[in-house]
């Protein structure tokens, strides 16, 4: 199978998911064309996944298809952007039809679920590496950023944390229990909080998606905003499956493990109180921004603290 046949068969079908006509030209020309509606800002981000670094060798391709798009789209959710289109740069050791069919099936499911169309890409031979650039738009000037947290704001998260971290222990389990399946689903099929990010535009003061772990990602908000925070670890939502599987280690995973792709955001208390009750019910306040620098975590005395994953960093 040649490069162009491969693109036509496995990836061209994903281009039909054009959103609101904003993707004017998809794959097949030298460039794609996206039209930005008046009053909107283009918000874009690129992510690379390398086999053996970001996902295990022989990771099932259908999961990878979903995961690779979900983790990229999660950055759009964190900015409050509506997804429009993405490009896919795929480096493959060989053109294996079974792998390509699985990968493009998972990718197509994610593309439908998130309302984002394939705009083009690049296909090369090499070690398995997947790079996606995602494009979205947000109301002009209102993208959620890390730098807006202010003293007194509440720190909130959008759902249970630690499940994906716990799942790493069960990736090779032949017949997972119900609880193991529940945490594995969070790892294989992360669901970027797009709707929630979008409704928080103009409301939340800062936001980030939790890819590396709550403490390290919240610290990015604190650094960018020049503030500190007090967090009550006892308020962090934990899933029943995580608690059943990990007991006393559950909280450590919720604080330090990554891959959950919930949002961590800051919001003024009075703004939170005015949110629609359906939106409010999805937010859990876990702490408060303070003017004093530093991140203090109460009720986590038994949990060690580690830094988030840094490809070139020192471990502390
Ligand atoms: P060029 O040589 O002009 O850069 P390519 O030969 O790399 O173009 O790609 C030809 C067309 O196929 C382009 O429109 C490109 O966007 C598209 N394409 C290449 N690889 C992929 C892919 N993996 N998924 C979707 N479209 C792709
Ligand atoms: Mg060209």
mmCIF file of C-alpha atoms and ligand atoms in Angstrom:
data_model
loop_
_atom_site.group_PDB
_atom_site.id
_atom_site.type_symbol
_atom_site.label_atom_id
_atom_site.label_comp_id
_atom_site.label_asym_id
_atom_site.label_seq_id
_atom_site.Cartn_x
_atom_site.Cartn_y
_atom_site.Cartn_z
ATOM 1 C CA UNK A 1 0.000 0.000 0.000
ATOM 2 C CA UNK A 2 1.424 3.388 -1.016
ATOM 3 C CA UNK A 3 1.371 6.569 1.004
ATOM 4 C CA UNK A 4 -1.499 8.118 -0.949
ATOM 5 C CA UNK A 5 -3.613 4.959 -0.909
ATOM 6 C CA UNK A 6 -3.046 4.748 2.852
ATOM 7 C CA UNK A 7 -4.238 8.336 3.346
ATOM 8 C CA UNK A 8 -7.231 7.839 1.035
ATOM 9 C CA UNK A 9 -8.353 4.626 2.694
ATOM 10 C CA UNK A 10 -7.805 5.314 6.368
ATOM 11 C CA UNK A 11 -7.727 9.066 6.907
ATOM 12 C CA UNK A 12 -9.674 10.832 4.143
ATOM 13 C CA UNK A 13 -13.027 9.693 5.634
ATOM 14 C CA UNK A 14 -12.313 11.664 8.814
ATOM 15 C CA UNK A 15 -12.200 14.873 6.806
ATOM 16 C CA UNK A 16 -15.945 14.821 6.260
ATOM 17 C CA UNK A 17 -16.568 15.861 9.846
ATOM 18 C CA UNK A 18 -16.272 19.553 8.928
ATOM 19 C CA UNK A 19 -17.575 21.827 11.631
ATOM 20 C CA UNK A 20 -19.915 24.677 10.750
ATOM 21 C CA UNK A 21 -18.167 25.095 7.413
ATOM 22 C CA UNK A 22 -15.118 26.613 9.115
ATOM 23 C CA UNK A 23 -12.847 24.039 7.487
ATOM 24 C CA UNK A 24 -13.042 25.270 3.920
ATOM 25 C CA UNK A 25 -10.471 22.897 2.433
ATOM 26 C CA UNK A 26 -9.420 19.569 3.930
ATOM 27 C CA UNK A 27 -6.755 17.004 2.958
ATOM 28 C CA UNK A 28 -5.531 16.725 -0.641
ATOM 29 C CA UNK A 29 -4.029 20.112 -1.449
ATOM 30 C CA UNK A 30 -0.775 21.701 -0.326
ATOM 31 C CA UNK A 31 -2.482 23.280 2.690
ATOM 32 C CA UNK A 32 -5.839 23.143 4.395
ATOM 33 C CA UNK A 33 -7.906 26.327 4.756
ATOM 34 C CA UNK A 34 -9.738 27.342 7.910
ATOM 35 C CA UNK A 35 -11.956 30.408 8.060
ATOM 36 C CA UNK A 36 -12.057 32.197 11.410
ATOM 37 C CA UNK A 37 -15.502 33.759 11.995
ATOM 38 C CA UNK A 38 -15.512 37.475 12.910
ATOM 39 C CA UNK A 39 -15.182 38.051 16.640
ATOM 40 C CA UNK A 40 -13.381 34.747 17.270
ATOM 41 C CA UNK A 41 -9.727 34.020 18.101
ATOM 42 C CA UNK A 42 -7.894 30.995 16.670
ATOM 43 C CA UNK A 43 -6.575 28.796 19.493
ATOM 44 C CA UNK A 44 -4.125 26.040 18.529
ATOM 45 C CA UNK A 45 -1.771 23.531 20.069
ATOM 46 C CA UNK A 46 0.442 20.607 19.022
ATOM 47 C CA UNK A 47 1.155 17.348 20.879
ATOM 48 C CA UNK A 48 3.511 14.491 20.076
ATOM 49 C CA UNK A 49 3.108 10.925 21.325
ATOM 50 C CA UNK A 50 6.141 8.634 21.046
ATOM 51 C CA UNK A 51 5.820 4.864 21.432
ATOM 52 C CA UNK A 52 7.553 3.728 24.615
ATOM 53 C CA UNK A 53 7.444 7.255 26.089
ATOM 54 C CA UNK A 54 3.786 8.333 25.998
ATOM 55 C CA UNK A 55 2.156 4.958 25.396
ATOM 56 C CA UNK A 56 3.416 1.392 25.883
ATOM 57 C CA UNK A 57 4.833 -0.644 22.986
ATOM 58 C CA UNK A 58 2.088 -2.727 21.314
ATOM 59 C CA UNK A 59 -0.605 -0.466 22.782
ATOM 60 C CA UNK A 60 -3.910 -1.329 21.040
ATOM 61 C CA UNK A 61 -4.250 1.006 18.022
ATOM 62 C CA UNK A 62 -7.942 1.753 18.539
ATOM 63 C CA UNK A 63 -7.261 3.090 22.047
ATOM 64 C CA UNK A 64 -4.346 5.055 20.655
ATOM 65 C CA UNK A 65 -6.568 6.627 17.998
ATOM 66 C CA UNK A 66 -8.974 7.940 20.644
ATOM 67 C CA UNK A 67 -6.284 8.847 23.171
ATOM 68 C CA UNK A 68 -4.067 10.727 20.746
ATOM 69 C CA UNK A 69 -6.890 13.065 19.717
ATOM 70 C CA UNK A 70 -8.409 13.303 23.213
ATOM 71 C CA UNK A 71 -5.199 14.490 24.875
ATOM 72 C CA UNK A 72 -4.673 17.107 22.174
ATOM 73 C CA UNK A 73 -8.297 18.328 22.298
ATOM 74 C CA UNK A 74 -8.050 18.546 26.100
ATOM 75 C CA UNK A 75 -5.792 21.582 25.621
ATOM 76 C CA UNK A 76 -8.600 23.265 23.666
ATOM 77 C CA UNK A 77 -11.003 22.454 26.523
ATOM 78 C CA UNK A 78 -8.598 24.078 28.987
ATOM 79 C CA UNK A 79 -8.706 27.322 26.963
ATOM 80 C CA UNK A 80 -12.495 27.177 26.641
ATOM 81 C CA UNK A 81 -12.195 26.804 22.852
ATOM 82 C CA UNK A 82 -14.608 25.075 20.475
ATOM 83 C CA UNK A 83 -12.759 22.469 18.360
ATOM 84 C CA UNK A 84 -12.720 22.953 14.576
ATOM 85 C CA UNK A 85 -10.046 20.854 12.839
ATOM 86 C CA UNK A 86 -6.735 19.055 13.304
ATOM 87 C CA UNK A 87 -3.712 17.848 11.354
ATOM 88 C CA UNK A 88 -2.060 14.477 11.869
ATOM 89 C CA UNK A 89 1.647 13.781 11.310
ATOM 90 C CA UNK A 90 2.115 10.040 11.458
ATOM 91 C CA UNK A 91 5.476 8.317 11.473
ATOM 92 C CA UNK A 92 5.083 4.545 11.055
ATOM 93 C CA UNK A 93 7.641 1.714 10.926
ATOM 94 C CA UNK A 94 5.462 -0.067 8.308
ATOM 95 C CA UNK A 95 2.026 0.248 6.686
ATOM 96 C CA UNK A 96 0.206 -2.507 8.577
ATOM 97 C CA UNK A 97 -3.484 -2.605 7.533
ATOM 98 C CA UNK A 98 -4.697 -4.034 10.859
ATOM 99 C CA UNK A 99 -2.924 -1.327 12.866
ATOM 100 C CA UNK A 100 -4.071 1.436 10.503
ATOM 101 C CA UNK A 101 -7.681 0.241 10.582
ATOM 102 C CA UNK A 102 -7.691 0.150 14.394
ATOM 103 C CA UNK A 103 -5.963 3.512 14.748
ATOM 104 C CA UNK A 104 -8.208 5.283 12.246
ATOM 105 C CA UNK A 105 -11.323 3.711 13.831
ATOM 106 C CA UNK A 106 -10.412 5.069 17.277
ATOM 107 C CA UNK A 107 -9.462 8.421 15.758
ATOM 108 C CA UNK A 108 -12.754 8.620 13.825
ATOM 109 C CA UNK A 109 -14.772 7.883 16.969
ATOM 110 C CA UNK A 110 -12.949 10.636 18.838
ATOM 111 C CA UNK A 111 -13.262 13.030 15.917
ATOM 112 C CA UNK A 112 -17.058 12.482 15.890
ATOM 113 C CA UNK A 113 -17.348 12.710 19.667
ATOM 114 C CA UNK A 114 -15.403 15.988 19.894
ATOM 115 C CA UNK A 115 -16.735 17.541 16.669
ATOM 116 C CA UNK A 116 -13.299 18.081 15.141
ATOM 117 C CA UNK A 117 -12.453 17.327 11.493
ATOM 118 C CA UNK A 118 -9.199 16.052 9.999
ATOM 119 C CA UNK A 119 -7.753 18.881 7.872
ATOM 120 C CA UNK A 120 -4.568 17.234 6.585
ATOM 121 C CA UNK A 121 -1.319 15.729 7.703
ATOM 122 C CA UNK A 122 1.959 14.134 6.848
ATOM 123 C CA UNK A 123 2.821 10.441 6.564
ATOM 124 C CA UNK A 124 6.388 9.181 6.884
ATOM 125 C CA UNK A 125 8.286 5.991 7.647
ATOM 126 C CA UNK A 126 10.067 5.884 11.016
ATOM 127 C CA UNK A 127 9.644 4.917 14.679
ATOM 128 C CA UNK A 128 5.961 5.063 15.720
ATOM 129 C CA UNK A 129 5.350 8.738 16.526
ATOM 130 C CA UNK A 130 2.062 10.595 16.354
ATOM 131 C CA UNK A 131 1.824 14.372 16.226
ATOM 132 C CA UNK A 132 -1.505 16.164 16.222
ATOM 133 C CA UNK A 133 -2.118 19.864 15.890
ATOM 134 C CA UNK A 134 -5.583 20.898 16.991
ATOM 135 C CA UNK A 135 -7.337 24.128 16.062
ATOM 136 C CA UNK A 136 -10.303 25.698 17.820
ATOM 137 C CA UNK A 137 -11.856 29.103 18.234
ATOM 138 C CA UNK A 138 -13.010 31.124 21.196
ATOM 139 C CA UNK A 139 -14.740 34.466 21.609
ATOM 140 C CA UNK A 140 -12.198 37.206 20.909
ATOM 141 C CA UNK A 141 -10.055 38.041 23.938
ATOM 142 C CA UNK A 142 -11.754 35.532 26.239
ATOM 143 C CA UNK A 143 -9.648 32.356 26.006
ATOM 144 C CA UNK A 144 -9.072 30.891 29.474
ATOM 145 C CA UNK A 145 -5.430 31.242 30.431
ATOM 146 C CA UNK A 146 -3.204 30.069 33.266
ATOM 147 C CA UNK A 147 -2.346 33.581 34.327
ATOM 148 C CA UNK A 148 -5.676 34.915 35.612
ATOM 149 C CA UNK A 149 -5.945 33.420 39.132
ATOM 150 C CA UNK A 150 -6.499 36.047 41.850
ATOM 151 C CA UNK A 151 -6.234 35.823 45.643
ATOM 152 C CA UNK A 152 -9.553 34.668 47.100
ATOM 153 C CA UNK A 153 -10.612 32.650 44.021
ATOM 154 C CA UNK A 154 -11.717 29.079 44.629
ATOM 155 C CA UNK A 155 -9.651 26.239 43.134
ATOM 156 C CA UNK A 156 -11.937 23.666 41.489
ATOM 157 C CA UNK A 157 -11.591 20.388 39.621
ATOM 158 C CA UNK A 158 -14.092 18.936 37.148
ATOM 159 C CA UNK A 159 -14.152 15.290 38.218
ATOM 160 C CA UNK A 160 -12.447 12.388 39.995
ATOM 161 C CA UNK A 161 -8.653 12.210 39.785
ATOM 162 C CA UNK A 162 -6.178 9.335 39.967
ATOM 163 C CA UNK A 163 -8.072 6.726 37.958
ATOM 164 C CA UNK A 164 -5.810 6.863 34.910
ATOM 165 C CA UNK A 165 -2.728 6.633 37.119
ATOM 166 C CA UNK A 166 -4.119 3.534 38.828
ATOM 167 C CA UNK A 167 -4.874 1.974 35.444
ATOM 168 C CA UNK A 168 -1.142 1.689 34.633
ATOM 169 C CA UNK A 169 -0.992 -1.331 36.976
ATOM 170 C CA UNK A 170 -3.643 -3.182 34.988
ATOM 171 C CA UNK A 171 -2.729 -2.494 31.348
ATOM 172 C CA UNK A 172 -1.617 -6.117 30.942
ATOM 173 C CA UNK A 173 -4.278 -7.733 33.126
ATOM 174 C CA UNK A 174 -5.942 -10.503 31.099
ATOM 175 C CA UNK A 175 -9.394 -10.473 32.729
ATOM 176 C CA UNK A 176 -9.810 -7.159 34.600
ATOM 177 C CA UNK A 177 -12.422 -6.901 37.371
ATOM 178 C CA UNK A 178 -15.213 -4.303 37.151
ATOM 179 C CA UNK A 179 -13.194 -1.825 39.225
ATOM 180 C CA UNK A 180 -10.090 -2.414 37.125
ATOM 181 C CA UNK A 181 -12.141 -1.935 33.953
ATOM 182 C CA UNK A 182 -13.518 1.322 35.327
ATOM 183 C CA UNK A 183 -10.062 2.853 35.838
ATOM 184 C CA UNK A 184 -8.748 1.362 32.569
ATOM 185 C CA UNK A 185 -11.571 3.122 30.701
ATOM 186 C CA UNK A 186 -10.377 6.449 32.137
ATOM 187 C CA UNK A 187 -6.868 5.743 30.796
ATOM 188 C CA UNK A 188 -7.859 4.411 27.367
ATOM 189 C CA UNK A 189 -10.748 6.787 26.700
ATOM 190 C CA UNK A 190 -10.095 10.145 28.356
ATOM 191 C CA UNK A 191 -12.925 12.614 27.755
ATOM 192 C CA UNK A 192 -11.762 16.203 27.388
ATOM 193 C CA UNK A 193 -14.088 18.570 29.275
ATOM 194 C CA UNK A 194 -15.020 20.602 26.205
ATOM 195 C CA UNK A 195 -18.543 21.713 27.139
ATOM 196 C CA UNK A 196 -17.454 22.640 30.639
ATOM 197 C CA UNK A 197 -14.438 24.606 29.369
ATOM 198 C CA UNK A 198 -16.666 26.480 26.929
ATOM 199 C CA UNK A 199 -19.256 27.509 29.541
ATOM 200 C CA UNK A 200 -16.492 28.748 31.851
ATOM 201 C CA UNK A 201 -15.284 31.287 29.273
ATOM 202 C CA UNK A 202 -15.673 34.732 30.826
ATOM 203 C CA UNK A 203 -16.360 33.066 34.204
ATOM 204 C CA UNK A 204 -13.269 31.117 35.350
ATOM 205 C CA UNK A 205 -10.222 33.285 36.038
ATOM 206 C CA UNK A 206 -7.681 30.589 35.037
ATOM 207 C CA UNK A 207 -7.705 26.987 33.814
ATOM 208 C CA UNK A 208 -5.400 24.108 32.897
ATOM 209 C CA UNK A 209 -6.039 20.498 31.930
ATOM 210 C CA UNK A 210 -4.613 17.937 34.332
ATOM 211 C CA UNK A 211 -2.228 15.906 32.189
ATOM 212 C CA UNK A 212 0.784 15.622 34.516
ATOM 213 C CA UNK A 213 -0.914 15.519 37.933
ATOM 214 C CA UNK A 214 -3.021 17.953 39.991
ATOM 215 C CA UNK A 215 -0.207 19.420 42.088
ATOM 216 C CA UNK A 216 2.173 20.002 39.234
ATOM 217 C CA UNK A 217 -0.520 21.378 36.909
ATOM 218 C CA UNK A 218 -2.019 23.645 39.594
ATOM 219 C CA UNK A 219 1.515 24.902 40.239
ATOM 220 C CA UNK A 220 1.622 26.065 36.588
ATOM 221 C CA UNK A 221 -1.445 28.253 37.264
ATOM 222 C CA UNK A 222 0.173 29.610 40.442
ATOM 223 C CA UNK A 223 3.448 30.393 38.668
ATOM 224 C CA UNK A 224 1.711 32.074 35.727
ATOM 225 C CA UNK A 225 -0.568 34.085 38.028
ATOM 226 C CA UNK A 226 2.032 35.012 40.665
ATOM 227 C CA UNK A 227 -0.069 33.659 43.546
ATOM 228 C CA UNK A 228 -0.182 30.685 45.950
ATOM 229 C CA UNK A 229 -2.911 28.260 47.047
ATOM 230 C CA UNK A 230 -4.238 26.306 50.013
ATOM 231 C CA UNK A 231 -5.700 22.943 48.977
ATOM 232 C CA UNK A 232 -7.664 20.541 51.187
ATOM 233 C CA UNK A 233 -6.770 17.055 49.928
ATOM 234 C CA UNK A 234 -9.816 15.685 51.747
ATOM 235 C CA UNK A 235 -12.044 17.469 49.231
ATOM 236 C CA UNK A 236 -10.511 15.935 46.104
ATOM 237 C CA UNK A 237 -13.049 13.673 44.371
ATOM 238 C CA UNK A 238 -11.989 10.012 44.211
ATOM 239 C CA UNK A 239 -13.919 7.376 42.266
ATOM 240 C CA UNK A 240 -15.286 4.370 44.193
ATOM 241 C CA UNK A 241 -13.274 2.090 41.871
ATOM 242 C CA UNK A 242 -10.023 3.905 42.707
ATOM 243 C CA UNK A 243 -10.661 3.716 46.449
ATOM 244 C CA UNK A 244 -11.589 0.020 46.221
ATOM 245 C CA UNK A 245 -8.443 -0.800 44.227
ATOM 246 C CA UNK A 246 -5.896 1.441 45.918
ATOM 247 C CA UNK A 247 -7.150 2.177 49.453
ATOM 248 C CA UNK A 248 -4.642 4.441 51.198
ATOM 249 C CA UNK A 249 -2.694 5.035 47.984
ATOM 250 C CA UNK A 250 -5.687 6.534 46.172
ATOM 251 C CA UNK A 251 -5.067 10.093 47.357
ATOM 252 C CA UNK A 252 -1.426 10.029 46.264
ATOM 253 C CA UNK A 253 -2.510 9.037 42.763
ATOM 254 C CA UNK A 254 -5.138 11.787 42.713
ATOM 255 C CA UNK A 255 -2.558 14.409 43.710
ATOM 256 C CA UNK A 256 0.394 13.280 41.646
ATOM 257 C CA UNK A 257 -0.581 10.947 38.792
ATOM 258 C CA UNK A 258 -1.394 12.301 35.352
ATOM 259 C CA UNK A 259 -3.466 11.276 32.340
ATOM 260 C CA UNK A 260 -6.902 12.087 33.801
ATOM 261 C CA UNK A 261 -7.545 15.157 31.616
ATOM 262 C CA UNK A 262 -9.991 16.771 34.000
ATOM 263 C CA UNK A 263 -9.678 20.551 34.282
ATOM 264 C CA UNK A 264 -8.296 22.458 37.246
ATOM 265 C CA UNK A 265 -9.645 26.006 37.312
ATOM 266 C CA UNK A 266 -9.926 29.042 39.523
ATOM 267 C CA UNK A 267 -13.069 31.102 39.849
ATOM 268 C CA UNK A 268 -14.356 33.882 42.106
ATOM 269 C CA UNK A 269 -16.801 32.538 44.699
ATOM 270 C CA UNK A 270 -19.624 34.893 43.644
ATOM 271 C CA UNK A 271 -19.196 33.939 39.969
ATOM 272 C CA UNK A 272 -19.358 30.244 40.873
ATOM 273 C CA UNK A 273 -22.552 30.857 42.850
ATOM 274 C CA UNK A 274 -24.213 32.328 39.765
ATOM 275 C CA UNK A 275 -23.395 29.400 37.464
ATOM 276 C CA UNK A 276 -26.182 27.151 36.269
ATOM 277 C CA UNK A 277 -26.716 24.386 38.852
ATOM 278 C CA UNK A 278 -25.949 21.697 36.248
ATOM 279 C CA UNK A 279 -22.539 23.305 35.640
ATOM 280 C CA UNK A 280 -21.909 23.886 39.346
ATOM 281 C CA UNK A 281 -22.651 20.231 40.101
ATOM 282 C CA UNK A 282 -19.675 19.247 37.934
ATOM 283 C CA UNK A 283 -17.235 21.443 39.844
ATOM 284 C CA UNK A 284 -15.672 20.504 43.170
ATOM 285 C CA UNK A 285 -13.978 23.266 45.160
ATOM 286 C CA UNK A 286 -10.789 21.842 46.669
ATOM 287 C CA UNK A 287 -9.045 24.996 47.854
ATOM 288 C CA UNK A 288 -8.472 28.708 47.569
ATOM 289 C CA UNK A 289 -5.953 31.013 45.943
ATOM 290 C CA UNK A 290 -3.857 33.009 48.417
ATOM 291 C CA UNK A 291 -1.695 36.088 47.859
ATOM 292 C CA UNK A 292 1.238 34.282 49.523
ATOM 293 C CA UNK A 293 3.353 32.216 47.091
ATOM 294 C CA UNK A 294 3.521 28.441 47.561
ATOM 295 C CA UNK A 295 1.124 25.506 47.363
ATOM 296 C CA UNK A 296 0.047 24.134 50.741
ATOM 297 C CA UNK A 297 -1.866 20.874 50.868
ATOM 298 C CA UNK A 298 -3.777 19.999 54.042
ATOM 299 C CA UNK A 299 -4.888 16.464 54.927
ATOM 300 C CA UNK A 300 -2.274 14.757 52.771
ATOM 301 C CA UNK A 301 0.317 14.090 55.460
ATOM 302 C CA UNK A 302 0.758 10.476 54.412
ATOM 303 C CA UNK A 303 1.320 11.294 50.749
ATOM 304 C CA UNK A 304 4.749 11.960 49.280
ATOM 305 C CA UNK A 305 5.050 14.720 46.741
ATOM 306 C CA UNK A 306 6.696 14.323 43.413
ATOM 307 C CA UNK A 307 7.149 16.652 40.501
ATOM 308 C CA UNK A 308 5.090 16.249 37.354
ATOM 309 C CA UNK A 309 6.676 14.489 34.450
ATOM 310 C CA UNK A 310 9.417 16.535 32.820
ATOM 311 C CA UNK A 311 11.177 14.915 29.861
ATOM 312 C CA UNK A 312 14.414 16.772 30.473
ATOM 313 C CA UNK A 313 14.033 17.627 34.146
ATOM 314 C CA UNK A 314 15.702 16.455 37.307
ATOM 315 C CA UNK A 315 13.574 14.401 39.652
ATOM 316 C CA UNK A 316 13.255 15.892 43.101
HETATM 317 P P1 LIG B 1 3.101 17.984 0.452
HETATM 318 O O1 LIG B 1 4.182 17.151 -0.195
HETATM 319 O O2 LIG B 1 2.505 19.010 -0.463
HETATM 320 O O3 LIG B 1 3.459 18.504 1.796
HETATM 321 P P2 LIG B 1 1.965 15.478 1.196
HETATM 322 O O4 LIG B 1 2.370 14.593 0.080
HETATM 323 O O5 LIG B 1 2.718 15.390 2.476
HETATM 324 O O6 LIG B 1 1.888 16.968 0.696
HETATM 325 O O7 LIG B 1 0.431 15.232 1.515
HETATM 326 C C1 LIG B 1 -0.527 15.241 0.494
HETATM 327 C C2 LIG B 1 -1.878 15.568 1.058
HETATM 328 O O8 LIG B 1 -2.271 14.513 1.935
HETATM 329 C C3 LIG B 1 -1.879 16.836 1.885
HETATM 330 O O9 LIG B 1 -3.098 17.522 1.658
HETATM 331 C C4 LIG B 1 -1.818 16.336 3.320
HETATM 332 O O10 LIG B 1 -2.491 17.221 4.190
HETATM 333 C C5 LIG B 1 -2.549 15.003 3.209
HETATM 334 N N1 LIG B 1 -2.068 14.032 4.218
HETATM 335 C C6 LIG B 1 -0.843 13.453 4.324
HETATM 336 N N2 LIG B 1 -0.782 12.598 5.358
HETATM 337 C C7 LIG B 1 -1.994 12.640 5.946
HETATM 338 C C8 LIG B 1 -2.571 12.006 7.087
HETATM 339 N N3 LIG B 1 -1.891 11.126 7.852
HETATM 340 N N4 LIG B 1 -3.847 12.312 7.385
HETATM 341 C C9 LIG B 1 -4.541 13.202 6.646
HETATM 342 N N5 LIG B 1 -4.076 13.812 5.567
HETATM 343 C C10 LIG B 1 -2.820 13.555 5.215
HETATM 344 MG MG1 LIG B 2 3.013 20.616 -1.146
#
